[in-house]
Short mmCIF file of C-alpha atoms in Angstrom, two decimals:
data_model
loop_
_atom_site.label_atom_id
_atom_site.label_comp_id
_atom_site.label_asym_id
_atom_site.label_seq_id
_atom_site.Cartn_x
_atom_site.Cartn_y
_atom_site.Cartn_z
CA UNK A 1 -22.07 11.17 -8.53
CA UNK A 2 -25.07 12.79 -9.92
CA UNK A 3 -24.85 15.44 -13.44
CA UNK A 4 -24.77 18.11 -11.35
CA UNK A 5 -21.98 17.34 -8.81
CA UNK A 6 -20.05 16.11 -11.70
CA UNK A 7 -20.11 19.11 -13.60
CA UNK A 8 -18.63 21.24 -10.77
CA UNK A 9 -16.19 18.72 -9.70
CA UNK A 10 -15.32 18.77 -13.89
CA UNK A 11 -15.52 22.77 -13.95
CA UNK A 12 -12.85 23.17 -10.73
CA UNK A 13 -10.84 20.19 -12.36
CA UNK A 14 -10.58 22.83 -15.25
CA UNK A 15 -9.16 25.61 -12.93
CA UNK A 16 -7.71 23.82 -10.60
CA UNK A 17 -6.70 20.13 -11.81
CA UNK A 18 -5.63 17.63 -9.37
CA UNK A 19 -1.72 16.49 -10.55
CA UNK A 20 0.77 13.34 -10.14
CA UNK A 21 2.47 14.07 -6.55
CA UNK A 22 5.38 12.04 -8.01
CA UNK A 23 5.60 13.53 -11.76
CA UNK A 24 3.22 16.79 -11.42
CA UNK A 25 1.00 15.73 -14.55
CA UNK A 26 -2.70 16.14 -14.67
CA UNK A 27 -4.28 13.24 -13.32
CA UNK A 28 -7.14 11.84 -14.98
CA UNK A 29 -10.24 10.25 -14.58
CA UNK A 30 -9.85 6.97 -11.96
CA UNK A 31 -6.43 8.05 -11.15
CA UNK A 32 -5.69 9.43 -7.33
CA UNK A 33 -2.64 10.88 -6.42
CA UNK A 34 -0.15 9.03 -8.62
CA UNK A 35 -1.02 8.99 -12.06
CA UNK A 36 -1.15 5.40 -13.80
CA UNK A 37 3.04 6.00 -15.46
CA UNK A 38 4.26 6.71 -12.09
CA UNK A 39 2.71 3.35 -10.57
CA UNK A 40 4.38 1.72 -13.44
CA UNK A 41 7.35 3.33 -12.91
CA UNK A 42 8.18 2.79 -8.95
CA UNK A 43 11.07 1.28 -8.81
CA UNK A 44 9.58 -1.98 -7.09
CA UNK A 45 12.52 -3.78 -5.89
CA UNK A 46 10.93 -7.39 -6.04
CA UNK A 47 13.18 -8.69 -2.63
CA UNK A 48 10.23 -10.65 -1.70
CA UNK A 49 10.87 -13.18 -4.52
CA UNK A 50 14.53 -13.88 -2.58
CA UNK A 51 14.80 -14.90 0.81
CA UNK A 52 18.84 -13.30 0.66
CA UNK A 53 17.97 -9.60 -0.13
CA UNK A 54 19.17 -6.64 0.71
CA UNK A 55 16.56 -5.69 3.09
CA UNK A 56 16.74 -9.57 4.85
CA UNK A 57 20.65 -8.97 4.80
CA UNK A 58 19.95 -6.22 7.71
CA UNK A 59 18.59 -8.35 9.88
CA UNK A 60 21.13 -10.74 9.86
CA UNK A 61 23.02 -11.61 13.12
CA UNK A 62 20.49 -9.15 14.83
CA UNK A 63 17.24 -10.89 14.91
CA UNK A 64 16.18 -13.68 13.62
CA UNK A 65 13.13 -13.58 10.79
CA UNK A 66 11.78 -16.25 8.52
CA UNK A 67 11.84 -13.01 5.47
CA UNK A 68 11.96 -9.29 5.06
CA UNK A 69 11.62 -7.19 1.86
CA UNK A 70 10.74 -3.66 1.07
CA UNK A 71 8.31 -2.73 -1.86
CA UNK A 72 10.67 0.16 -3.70
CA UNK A 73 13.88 1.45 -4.08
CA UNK A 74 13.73 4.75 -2.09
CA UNK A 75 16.34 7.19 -2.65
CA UNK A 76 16.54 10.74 -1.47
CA UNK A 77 15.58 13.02 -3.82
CA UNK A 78 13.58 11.07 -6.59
CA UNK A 79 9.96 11.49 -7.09
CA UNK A 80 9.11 9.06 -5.18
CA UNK A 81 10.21 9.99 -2.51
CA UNK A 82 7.17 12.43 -2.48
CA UNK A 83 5.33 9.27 -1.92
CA UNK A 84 6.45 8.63 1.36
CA UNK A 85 6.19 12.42 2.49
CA UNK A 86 3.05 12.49 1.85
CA UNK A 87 1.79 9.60 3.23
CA UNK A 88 4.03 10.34 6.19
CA UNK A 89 3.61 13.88 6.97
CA UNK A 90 0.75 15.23 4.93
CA UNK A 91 -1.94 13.12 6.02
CA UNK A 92 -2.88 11.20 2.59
CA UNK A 93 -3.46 7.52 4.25
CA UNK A 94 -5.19 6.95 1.43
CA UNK A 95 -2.33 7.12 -0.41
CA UNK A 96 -0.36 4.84 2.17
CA UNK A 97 -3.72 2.31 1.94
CA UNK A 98 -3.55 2.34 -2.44
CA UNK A 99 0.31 1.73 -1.71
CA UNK A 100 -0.09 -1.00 0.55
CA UNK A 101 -2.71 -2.71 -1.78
CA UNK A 102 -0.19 -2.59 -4.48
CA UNK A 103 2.59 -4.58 -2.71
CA UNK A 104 -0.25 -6.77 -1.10
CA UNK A 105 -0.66 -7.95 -4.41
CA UNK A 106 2.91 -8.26 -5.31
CA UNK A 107 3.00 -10.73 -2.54
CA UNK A 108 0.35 -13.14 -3.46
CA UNK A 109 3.39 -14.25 -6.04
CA UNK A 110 5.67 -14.74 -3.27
CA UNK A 111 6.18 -18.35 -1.43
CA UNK A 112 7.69 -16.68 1.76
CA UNK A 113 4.65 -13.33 2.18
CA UNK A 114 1.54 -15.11 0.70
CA UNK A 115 0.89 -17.35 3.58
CA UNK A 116 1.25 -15.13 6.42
CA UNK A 117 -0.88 -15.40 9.20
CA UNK A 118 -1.10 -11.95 10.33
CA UNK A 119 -0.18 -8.62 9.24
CA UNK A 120 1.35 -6.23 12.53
CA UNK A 121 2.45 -2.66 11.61
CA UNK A 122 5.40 -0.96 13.45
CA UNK A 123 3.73 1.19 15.94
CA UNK A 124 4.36 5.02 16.89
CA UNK A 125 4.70 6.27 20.43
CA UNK A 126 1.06 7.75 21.25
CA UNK A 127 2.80 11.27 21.95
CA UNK A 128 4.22 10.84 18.30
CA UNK A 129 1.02 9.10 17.22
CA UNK A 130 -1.22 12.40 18.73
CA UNK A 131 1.34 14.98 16.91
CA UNK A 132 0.86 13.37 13.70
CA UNK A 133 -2.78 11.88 13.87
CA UNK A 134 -2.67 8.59 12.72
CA UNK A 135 0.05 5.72 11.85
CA UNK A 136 1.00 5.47 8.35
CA UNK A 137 1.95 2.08 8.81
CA UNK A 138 -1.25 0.79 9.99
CA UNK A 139 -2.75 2.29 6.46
CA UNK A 140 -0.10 0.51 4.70
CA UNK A 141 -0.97 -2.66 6.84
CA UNK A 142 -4.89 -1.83 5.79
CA UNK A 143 -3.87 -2.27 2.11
CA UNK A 144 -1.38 -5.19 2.21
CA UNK A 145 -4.43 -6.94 4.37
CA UNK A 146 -7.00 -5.77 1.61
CA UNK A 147 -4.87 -7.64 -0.82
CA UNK A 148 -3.94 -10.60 0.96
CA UNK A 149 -7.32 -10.93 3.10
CA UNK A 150 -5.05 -11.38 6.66
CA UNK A 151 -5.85 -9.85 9.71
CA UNK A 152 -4.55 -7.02 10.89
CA UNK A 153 -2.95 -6.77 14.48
CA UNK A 154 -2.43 -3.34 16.16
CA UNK A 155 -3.15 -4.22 19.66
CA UNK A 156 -0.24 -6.08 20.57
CA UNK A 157 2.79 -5.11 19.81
CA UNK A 158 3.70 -1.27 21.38
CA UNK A 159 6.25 1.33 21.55
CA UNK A 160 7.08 1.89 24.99
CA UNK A 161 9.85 4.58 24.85
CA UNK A 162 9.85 8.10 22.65
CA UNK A 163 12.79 8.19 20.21
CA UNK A 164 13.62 11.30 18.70
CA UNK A 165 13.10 11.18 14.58
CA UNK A 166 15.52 8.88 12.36
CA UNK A 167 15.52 11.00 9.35
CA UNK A 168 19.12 11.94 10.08
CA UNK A 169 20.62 9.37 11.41
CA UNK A 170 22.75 6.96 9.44
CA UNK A 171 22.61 2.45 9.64
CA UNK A 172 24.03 2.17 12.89
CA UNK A 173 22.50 5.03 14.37
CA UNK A 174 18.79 3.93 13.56
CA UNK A 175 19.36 0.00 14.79
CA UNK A 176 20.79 1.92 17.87
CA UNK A 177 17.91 4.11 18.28
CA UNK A 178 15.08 1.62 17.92
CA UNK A 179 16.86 -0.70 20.23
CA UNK A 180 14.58 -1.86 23.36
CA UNK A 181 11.85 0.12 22.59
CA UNK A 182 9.16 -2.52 21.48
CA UNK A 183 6.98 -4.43 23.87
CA UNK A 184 4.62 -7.32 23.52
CA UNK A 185 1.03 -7.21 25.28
CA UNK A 186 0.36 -10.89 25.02
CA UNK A 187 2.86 -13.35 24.57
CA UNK A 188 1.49 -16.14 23.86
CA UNK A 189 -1.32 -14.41 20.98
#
């Protein structure tokens, strides 16, 4: 950034300063979109350092999985929660990427995640996938792969029915919604 483009970039940063999404502070310099307390802050759940978690629990007697975990706590209504809106439905992949970096490299510490072989996102329905633009979990994928330097695989595994949104919908409902509606391109890849 040369003098000049820095100086207006500082001068709107005066009048209009770019804040926290999760806290609303003023971010500063080298911070983007979550200031450096709130990163510090996310309630990181650290599942992937037990095989038995929560998250893995959910899966039991359903399908079977070598491990599951989730990165943070989310809970309606916290500030975080801001996180995932606006990676979800305001566009930011950026943010999703950053946020995906991050738990790559909680993983590294982690027997069961660091050796993976591949990393596949859950895909969207391309009529869902048009309405919003892009997949936030493929930009979560991008940054766990950053992290972990694995492959990323969104070729093969599809959606092949519309569901209607799961905001709403309680446990049961969502396993009963998303039943079925994955596909597999190739087998034997």
């Amino acid at each position: 950034m040369n003098k000049l483009t820095r100086g207006i970039y500082d001068l709107a940063e005066l009048f209009f300063p770019t804040l926290c999404i999760t806290c609303g502070d003023r971010l500063i310099s080298q911070e983007k979109y979550l200031c450096l307390n709130c990163w510090y802050d996310l309630p990181v759940t650290n599942f992937h350092l037990n095989n038995e978690n929560k998250v893995a629990q959910l899966f039991w007697g359903r399908v079977q999985i070598e491990n599951a975990t989730s990165f943070f706590s989310y809970k309606k209504g916290s500030k975080y929660m801001q996180l995932i809106h606006f990676v979800k439905y305001k566009g930011l992949k950026e943010l999703g990427f950053e946020t995906g970096r991050k738990f790559g490299f909680t993983l590294l510490n982690s027997v069961g995640f660091r050796d993976v072989d591949l990393i596949v996102p859950v895909p969207l329905h391309p009529r869902k996938q048009k309405k919003r633009g892009f997949n936030q979990s493929d930009w979560i994928a991008k940054g766990i792969s950053d992290s972990l330097q694995k492959p990323v695989s969104t070729k093969n595994l599809f959606r092949q029915v519309y569901t209607s949104t799961q905001t709403r919908k309680n446990r049961f409902e969502r396993w009963q919604n998303v039943e079925g509606i994955f596909g597999i391109k190739e087998p034997d890849e």
